[in-house]
Amino acid sequence: MRLAVFLPELVRHLFKKPATVDYPFKKLEVPKDFRGTPFLHPDICIACRACERDCPAEAIEITAVSDVEKKFKMIIHNDRCVHCAQCVDSCPTNPVKAMEMDHLFELACFDRHDLKMEWIFVRALPKKEPKPAAPAAGPAPS
Amino acid sequence: MKFNIPIGPQHPALKEPISLRMTVEGEVIRDVDIRLGYNHRGLEKLAEERSFIQCIYLTERICGICSHSHATCFVQGVEKLMEIEPPKRGAYIRYLVAELERIHSHLLWLGVAGHEAGFDSFFMYTWRDREVVMDLLEMISGNRVHYAMNTIGGVRRDLDEAMVKKILDGIQVLRTRSEFYFKIGANEPTFVGRLAGVGYLSKQQAIDLCAVGPTARASGITADVRKDDPHAVYDEVPFDVCTADSCDVLGRTVVRIKELMESYKICEFLLKNLPAGQIAVKAPKRAKPNEVVSRYEAPRGENIHYIKSNGTEKPERLKVRAPTLANYPAAVEMLKNGFIADIPLIFAAIDPCICCAERTVELVNARTGEDRVLRFSQLRALAAKRSKNLPVQRNAVWPF
Amino acid sequence: MAVLKTILYLIVYPGLLFLFVYSTFCEWFDRKVYARLQNRMGPTHTGRWGLLQPVADFFKLMSKEDIVPDKADKTLFTLLPIVGLAIVVTAGLLLPLWSVSDAGAGMVSFQGDIIVLLYLLSLPTLIFFLAGWSSTNPFSEIGGTRVLTMLFGYEVPLFMAVLSPAILADSWRMAEIAQFYRDKPLLILPNLLGFVIALICVQAKLERTPFDIPHAETEIVGGTFTEYSGKKLAFFRLMTDIELVVASGLVAAVFLGGFPGGIGLGLLNFILKTLFVIFFLTLIRAMTSRIRVDQVVSFSWKYLAPLAVLQLLIVILIKGLIL
């Protein structure tokens, strides 16, 4: 037990650069695999609805616009999304996933309806060997 | 002169809603009454309507700080129900994240303890260092709070060589920094003066009141699920159960600091012995009718999930016993005969996570004030009666 | 003309306006240094380097809704912040800040002004107690009693520590005490112990960590100020800031040789010396954790008071043997 044990450490930091970042004006980089906002590549999607089924927050909604043209509408409700990226894992398209996550995390907005994202697309044809909707698509490690 | 002061449900010391009603005499607390149920989220009911995969993300959101604990506890149980086992590499990564989470949780607690004692510099420095482990977790899993690493049958993301190196470096930084700051904390007379001898809980009391986690270990009980009932990788990893005999808040601090050091060791062991292979096995969608109890040593103590399956892809019942709930009776005992000034410290010493523990609702008749206890089946019958004639609706449809 | 001059003194310098500007600056300095000690940034955006942040906080509070509890004593509740502010500003006038005459006196200077200043600095404590008591909130009441309990701890050592240089200088007038130490700078050294004691006691008087017990936010919410909001809270905050300036000015005047050099240089001296004292106060704030109220009392009677007596003894011995 000594008096003023913290003193040297405090004074040492007095003229050092602060550890904090001036946030809204300066931003830190997010890591490369960051789970941001989900988005759809409408040209690849085969409308299998695996993402809709597995989404824990019911944030994905796929409806058929016209059965003749095989046209579908997909809505992602970003106000409900919990950013778990299960839709990316569930997506059976290979090797490029139709669902992907970007790096956006500043989603604040005045109206939750503004957070809705919509795509109307024609269903892509599945490749020859479409993988089943596996809950875990673990890549093989080295 | 005796009078009542309400601590919570809104109070700067408690960031979550709970009401502690203190009967104080001057500065001394004579009696404590704990009121729960301000933040019941109907989570267990919700779990019954989700598939097992969706339930992982639901259980993860039971707690913001030990999110991985709840998800892991749930996944362990479901894996037992489905009779699969995660591959070695998957298990190692899963418990690596668990230990990193323990580090982050304990650092967070130490900072909070500093803040509750009014030692803001200690708080700022520990939280600055906590950023290191938060960044590591973000790099591994893609998010800072809800890691979403678990899936049934393994983990979702792999580690590569560069990541392993980064984590090892980060742990080295953390170790040197924590040793340095803990030396400071242990030598600052005003800080130690606030912690020592406060919130006494004898060994016998801790056993009687079923305390868990660091609260129990600070009273000299060697209770740690990782050692008592080694799940997954813990029988391969060398580590010690940390205890203290002082039975006070200082002891709880010491236990957490020692556990931090043990966690650094465990992380290094896991990383250095990381086996090659798959990180996940394919899991079936359904589980056979069965029931299972899953135990897990969360940073705050023993976490218990009871899962019952009925052959469908949804659990029939999920029961969550968060560690905080087990520590409430001990907290009441500790608070008695303490000073008002020590309320935040004593209560924070059990590392309360109130929202995790909110599983109960007391039904009180507002007119008569009488309360009643219902069995689960009765509650279910009530709910069925109420919702029988309502149209079926999706859960997440907003009212407008 | 004389009336105009007096009004100028009272309102502009060294009265209300100057104290307002300087005390907000001191709060900024305190916050900035505190933040840098903790490896943070502190205020950055309002004004250059966040200099205007305390002013912005003040005006923000002024524009907020002002609530008086139903059960509170309304007159007392409303009057206390105003009276408190008036008291500390009056105390500020007593500082030997600026030479009116050659003797280096302040706006008001007379034999015994150090006692009056100490007395005026004791009054805010009573104001805080009454504020806590009149708001009829359990947290405020606990805060109020803690204010008084602490008063018994630090007041006596503070008086003894501040009066010992006065005894050595053989004067009860701050301007003369300062003049004495400027003439014999070496005699500042025997008072070092008293300086440290005075710093700790001033810290307790200003209710800053480790003595922020009456408004410890994690224990009793806002303590004495729990029920205060809007303009009244703004006044209380300004009052604490001005008290910081006055108390550090007192310590600087008594222990560090005052503020010589007329209007310009004297002001510079004042700023440098008070900031020096405030820096130490901030260091203490960053270095320690809050202690309990019983620990305050036992600490001050076990350590501070005997040390203050020792300081008095040293001063008396020096006075008797050397001078």
Coordinates of C-alpha atoms in Angstrom, one line a residue, chain B residues 45-382:
Chain B
K45 CA -42.0 -18.6 -25.0
L46 CA -40.4 -17.1 -28.0
A47 CA -37.9 -19.9 -28.2
E48 CA -40.7 -22.4 -28.5
E49 CA -41.7 -20.8 -31.8
R50 CA -38.2 -20.8 -33.3
S51 CA -36.3 -23.5 -34.9
F52 CA -33.1 -24.7 -33.2
I53 CA -30.9 -22.7 -35.6
Q54 CA -32.9 -19.5 -34.9
C55 CA -32.9 -20.2 -31.2
I56 CA -29.1 -19.8 -31.1
Y57 CA -29.4 -16.2 -32.1
L58 CA -32.3 -15.8 -29.7
T59 CA -30.4 -17.2 -26.7
E60 CA -27.4 -15.2 -27.7
R61 CA -29.5 -12.1 -27.0
I62 CA -30.3 -13.1 -23.5
C63 CA -27.3 -11.2 -22.4
G64 CA -25.2 -8.6 -24.0
I65 CA -22.0 -9.3 -22.1
C66 CA -22.0 -13.0 -21.9
S67 CA -23.8 -13.6 -25.2
H68 CA -21.5 -16.4 -26.1
S69 CA -22.1 -18.2 -22.8
H70 CA -25.8 -18.5 -23.4
A71 CA -25.5 -19.5 -27.0
T72 CA -22.8 -22.1 -26.2
C73 CA -24.8 -23.5 -23.3
F74 CA -27.8 -23.8 -25.6
V75 CA -25.8 -25.3 -28.5
Q76 CA -24.1 -27.8 -26.1
G77 CA -27.6 -29.0 -25.1
V78 CA -28.9 -29.2 -28.6
E79 CA -25.9 -31.1 -29.8
K80 CA -26.5 -33.7 -27.1
L81 CA -30.1 -33.9 -28.2
M82 CA -29.2 -34.4 -31.8
E83 CA -26.4 -36.8 -30.8
I84 CA -23.7 -35.1 -32.7
E85 CA -20.4 -33.7 -31.5
P86 CA -18.5 -30.7 -32.9
P87 CA -15.1 -31.5 -34.5
K88 CA -12.0 -30.9 -32.4
R89 CA -11.1 -27.7 -34.2
G90 CA -14.6 -26.3 -34.0
A91 CA -14.7 -27.0 -30.2
Y92 CA -11.3 -25.3 -29.7
I93 CA -12.4 -22.2 -31.5
R94 CA -15.7 -22.2 -29.6
Y95 CA -14.1 -22.3 -26.2
L96 CA -11.4 -19.9 -27.3
V97 CA -14.1 -17.3 -28.0
A98 CA -15.6 -18.3 -24.6
E99 CA -12.4 -17.6 -22.8
L100 CA -11.9 -14.3 -24.7
E101 CA -15.4 -13.4 -23.6
R102 CA -14.5 -14.2 -20.0
I103 CA -11.6 -11.8 -20.3
H104 CA -13.7 -9.1 -21.7
S105 CA -16.4 -9.6 -19.1
H106 CA -14.0 -9.6 -16.2
L107 CA -12.2 -6.5 -17.5
L108 CA -15.6 -4.8 -17.9
W109 CA -16.4 -5.8 -14.3
L110 CA -13.2 -4.4 -13.0
G111 CA -13.8 -1.1 -14.7
V112 CA -17.4 -1.0 -13.3
A113 CA -16.1 -1.8 -9.8
G114 CA -13.7 1.1 -10.2
H115 CA -16.5 3.4 -11.3
E116 CA -18.8 2.3 -8.5
A117 CA -16.1 3.1 -6.1
G118 CA -15.6 6.5 -7.7
F119 CA -12.2 5.5 -9.1
D120 CA -12.8 6.8 -12.6
S121 CA -9.2 6.6 -13.8
F122 CA -9.0 2.9 -13.1
F123 CA -12.3 2.5 -14.9
M124 CA -11.0 4.4 -18.0
Y125 CA -7.7 2.5 -18.1
T126 CA -9.3 -1.0 -17.8
W127 CA -11.9 -0.2 -20.4
R128 CA -9.3 1.1 -22.7
D129 CA -7.5 -2.2 -22.4
R130 CA -10.7 -4.1 -22.9
E131 CA -10.9 -2.6 -26.3
V132 CA -8.0 -4.9 -27.3
V133 CA -10.0 -8.0 -26.6
M134 CA -13.1 -6.5 -28.1
D135 CA -11.2 -5.8 -31.3
L136 CA -9.9 -9.4 -31.3
L137 CA -13.4 -10.7 -30.9
E138 CA -14.6 -8.4 -33.7
M139 CA -11.8 -9.7 -35.9
I140 CA -12.7 -13.4 -35.2
S141 CA -16.4 -13.2 -35.3
G142 CA -17.3 -10.0 -37.2
N143 CA -19.0 -8.3 -34.4
R144 CA -18.1 -6.8 -31.0
V145 CA -21.1 -7.9 -28.9
H146 CA -23.0 -10.7 -30.5
Y147 CA -20.4 -12.9 -31.8
A148 CA -22.7 -15.4 -33.4
M149 CA -19.9 -17.9 -33.6
N150 CA -21.9 -20.9 -32.7
T151 CA -23.9 -23.1 -34.9
I152 CA -25.2 -26.5 -34.2
G153 CA -22.4 -28.9 -34.7
G154 CA -19.5 -26.5 -34.5
V155 CA -18.6 -22.9 -35.2
R156 CA -19.2 -20.7 -38.2
R157 CA -15.9 -19.0 -38.8
D158 CA -12.4 -20.4 -39.0
L159 CA -9.1 -18.9 -37.8
D160 CA -6.1 -18.5 -40.1
E161 CA -2.5 -18.2 -39.2
A162 CA -2.4 -14.4 -39.2
M163 CA -5.4 -14.3 -36.9
V164 CA -3.8 -16.7 -34.5
K165 CA -0.7 -14.6 -34.4
K166 CA -2.8 -11.4 -33.8
I167 CA -4.7 -13.0 -31.0
L168 CA -1.5 -14.2 -29.3
D169 CA 0.0 -10.7 -29.6
G170 CA -3.2 -9.2 -28.2
I171 CA -3.2 -11.5 -25.2
Q172 CA 0.5 -10.7 -24.5
V173 CA -0.4 -6.9 -24.5
L174 CA -3.4 -7.6 -22.3
R175 CA -1.3 -9.6 -19.8
T176 CA 1.4 -7.0 -19.3
R177 CA -1.1 -4.2 -19.1
S178 CA -3.4 -6.0 -16.7
E179 CA -0.6 -7.0 -14.4
F180 CA 0.6 -3.4 -14.3
Y181 CA -2.8 -1.9 -13.6
F182 CA -3.8 -4.5 -11.0
K183 CA -0.6 -3.8 -9.1
I184 CA -1.7 -0.2 -9.1
G185 CA -5.3 -1.0 -8.0
A186 CA -4.0 -3.3 -5.2
N187 CA -1.8 -0.5 -3.9
E188 CA -4.1 2.4 -4.0
P189 CA -5.2 2.9 -0.4
T190 CA -8.5 4.7 -1.1
F191 CA -9.5 1.9 -3.5
V192 CA -8.5 -1.0 -1.3
G193 CA -10.0 0.8 1.7
R194 CA -13.4 0.8 -0.1
L195 CA -13.2 -2.9 -1.1
A196 CA -11.8 -4.7 1.9
G197 CA -14.2 -6.1 4.5
V198 CA -17.2 -4.9 2.6
G199 CA -20.1 -7.3 1.8
Y200 CA -19.1 -10.2 3.9
L201 CA -20.5 -13.6 2.9
S202 CA -19.1 -16.6 4.9
K203 CA -18.4 -19.9 3.3
Q204 CA -21.4 -21.5 5.1
Q205 CA -23.7 -18.8 3.9
A206 CA -22.4 -19.0 0.4
I207 CA -23.2 -22.8 0.4
D208 CA -26.6 -22.3 2.0
L209 CA -27.7 -19.6 -0.4
C210 CA -26.4 -21.4 -3.4
A211 CA -24.0 -18.7 -4.6
V212 CA -22.3 -19.4 -7.9
G213 CA -19.3 -18.2 -9.8
P214 CA -16.8 -15.7 -8.5
T215 CA -19.1 -14.8 -5.6
A216 CA -18.9 -18.4 -4.3
R217 CA -15.2 -18.8 -5.1
A218 CA -14.4 -15.6 -3.2
S219 CA -15.9 -17.3 -0.1
G220 CA -13.5 -20.2 -0.5
I221 CA -15.7 -22.7 -2.4
T222 CA -14.0 -24.4 -5.3
A223 CA -17.0 -24.5 -7.6
D224 CA -16.3 -24.3 -11.2
V225 CA -18.2 -26.2 -13.9
R226 CA -15.2 -26.2 -16.1
K227 CA -13.4 -28.3 -13.4
D228 CA -16.3 -30.1 -11.7
D229 CA -18.0 -31.3 -14.9
P230 CA -15.5 -30.7 -17.7
H231 CA -17.4 -30.0 -20.9
A232 CA -15.8 -30.3 -24.3
V233 CA -12.2 -29.1 -24.2
Y234 CA -11.9 -28.3 -20.6
D235 CA -10.6 -31.7 -19.6
E236 CA -7.6 -31.2 -21.9
V237 CA -6.7 -27.7 -20.9
P238 CA -4.6 -27.2 -17.8
F239 CA -5.9 -24.5 -15.6
D240 CA -6.6 -23.8 -11.9
V241 CA -9.8 -22.8 -10.2
C242 CA -9.2 -19.5 -8.5
T243 CA -10.5 -18.9 -5.0
A244 CA -10.0 -16.4 -2.2
D245 CA -10.7 -16.7 1.5
S246 CA -11.4 -13.1 2.4
C247 CA -15.2 -13.5 1.6
D248 CA -15.6 -9.8 0.8
V249 CA -15.6 -7.6 -2.3
L250 CA -11.9 -7.5 -2.3
G251 CA -11.9 -11.3 -2.5
R252 CA -14.3 -11.2 -5.5
T253 CA -12.0 -8.7 -7.2
V254 CA -9.0 -10.9 -6.6
V255 CA -10.8 -14.0 -7.9
R256 CA -11.7 -12.2 -11.1
I257 CA -8.1 -10.9 -11.5
K258 CA -6.7 -14.4 -11.0
E259 CA -9.3 -15.8 -13.4
L260 CA -8.2 -13.3 -16.0
M261 CA -4.7 -14.6 -15.8
E262 CA -5.9 -18.2 -16.0
S263 CA -8.0 -17.2 -19.1
Y264 CA -4.9 -15.8 -20.8
K265 CA -3.2 -19.1 -20.2
I266 CA -6.1 -21.1 -21.5
C267 CA -6.4 -19.0 -24.6
E268 CA -2.7 -19.4 -25.3
F269 CA -2.9 -23.2 -24.8
L270 CA -6.0 -23.4 -27.1
L271 CA -4.3 -21.4 -29.8
K272 CA -1.0 -23.2 -29.6
N273 CA -2.7 -26.6 -29.8
L274 CA -5.3 -25.8 -32.3
P275 CA -5.9 -29.0 -34.2
A276 CA -6.5 -29.1 -38.0
G277 CA -9.7 -30.3 -39.5
Q278 CA -13.3 -29.3 -40.0
I279 CA -14.8 -26.6 -37.9
A280 CA -18.4 -27.9 -38.1
V281 CA -20.3 -31.0 -38.9
K282 CA -23.6 -31.0 -40.6
A283 CA -26.5 -31.1 -38.2
P284 CA -29.9 -32.6 -38.7
K285 CA -32.8 -30.2 -38.5
R286 CA -34.9 -32.2 -36.0
A287 CA -34.0 -33.7 -32.7
K288 CA -35.6 -36.8 -31.2
P289 CA -38.0 -36.4 -28.3
N290 CA -35.7 -36.1 -25.3
E291 CA -34.6 -33.6 -22.7
V292 CA -31.3 -32.3 -21.6
V293 CA -29.7 -30.1 -19.0
S294 CA -26.7 -28.1 -20.2
R295 CA -24.2 -26.5 -17.8
Y296 CA -21.6 -23.9 -18.7
E297 CA -19.3 -21.7 -16.6
A298 CA -20.2 -18.2 -17.7
P299 CA -18.1 -15.3 -16.4
R300 CA -20.7 -14.7 -13.7
G301 CA -21.1 -18.3 -12.7
E302 CA -22.9 -21.4 -13.6
N303 CA -25.3 -21.1 -16.4
I304 CA -28.0 -23.7 -16.9
H305 CA -30.2 -24.4 -19.9
Y306 CA -32.8 -27.0 -19.9
I307 CA -34.0 -28.0 -23.3
K308 CA -36.8 -30.4 -24.2
S309 CA -37.4 -31.6 -27.7
N310 CA -40.4 -33.3 -29.2
G311 CA -39.2 -34.5 -32.6
T312 CA -39.9 -31.3 -34.5
E313 CA -37.4 -28.8 -35.5
K314 CA -38.4 -26.5 -32.7
P315 CA -37.7 -27.0 -29.0
E316 CA -40.7 -27.9 -26.9
R317 CA -39.4 -26.0 -23.9
L318 CA -36.3 -23.9 -23.1
K319 CA -35.6 -23.0 -19.5
V320 CA -32.8 -20.6 -18.8
R321 CA -31.2 -20.2 -15.3
A322 CA -28.8 -17.3 -15.6
P323 CA -26.1 -17.1 -12.9
T324 CA -27.3 -13.8 -11.6
L325 CA -30.5 -15.3 -10.4
A326 CA -28.6 -17.8 -8.2
N327 CA -26.7 -14.9 -6.6
Y328 CA -29.6 -12.7 -5.6
P329 CA -30.2 -14.4 -2.2
A330 CA -26.5 -14.0 -1.4
A331 CA -26.6 -10.3 -2.5
V332 CA -29.4 -9.6 0.0
E333 CA -27.4 -11.2 2.8
M334 CA -24.3 -9.3 1.8
L335 CA -26.1 -6.0 1.7
K336 CA -27.5 -6.3 5.3
N337 CA -25.6 -4.2 7.9
G338 CA -23.5 -2.6 5.2
F339 CA -23.3 1.2 4.5
I340 CA -25.3 3.0 1.9
A341 CA -22.0 4.0 0.3
D342 CA -21.3 0.3 -0.3
I343 CA -24.6 -0.6 -2.0
P344 CA -23.3 -0.2 -5.5
L345 CA -20.1 -2.0 -4.8
I346 CA -21.7 -5.0 -3.0
F347 CA -24.4 -5.3 -5.6
A348 CA -22.0 -4.9 -8.5
A349 CA -19.7 -7.5 -7.0
I350 CA -22.1 -10.3 -8.0
D351 CA -21.8 -8.8 -11.5
P352 CA -25.5 -8.6 -11.9
C353 CA -27.0 -9.0 -15.3
I354 CA -30.6 -8.3 -14.5
C355 CA -32.1 -8.8 -17.9
C356 CA -30.5 -12.3 -18.2
A357 CA -32.2 -13.3 -15.0
E358 CA -35.7 -12.0 -15.7
R359 CA -37.4 -15.3 -16.2
T360 CA -40.2 -14.9 -13.7
V361 CA -43.4 -12.9 -13.6
E362 CA -45.3 -12.6 -10.4
L363 CA -49.0 -12.3 -11.0
V364 CA -50.4 -9.7 -8.6
N365 CA -54.0 -8.7 -8.6
A366 CA -53.8 -4.9 -8.8
R367 CA -57.0 -4.4 -6.8
T368 CA -56.5 -6.7 -3.9
G369 CA -52.7 -6.9 -4.0
E370 CA -52.8 -10.7 -3.6
D371 CA -50.4 -12.7 -5.7
R372 CA -50.6 -16.3 -6.9
V373 CA -48.3 -18.9 -8.1
L374 CA -49.2 -20.8 -11.3
R375 CA -47.8 -24.0 -12.6
F376 CA -46.3 -23.9 -16.1
S377 CA -49.2 -26.1 -17.4
Q378 CA -51.7 -23.7 -15.9
L379 CA -50.0 -20.7 -17.5
R380 CA -50.0 -22.5 -20.8
A381 CA -53.7 -23.3 -20.5
L382 CA -54.3 -19.6 -19.7

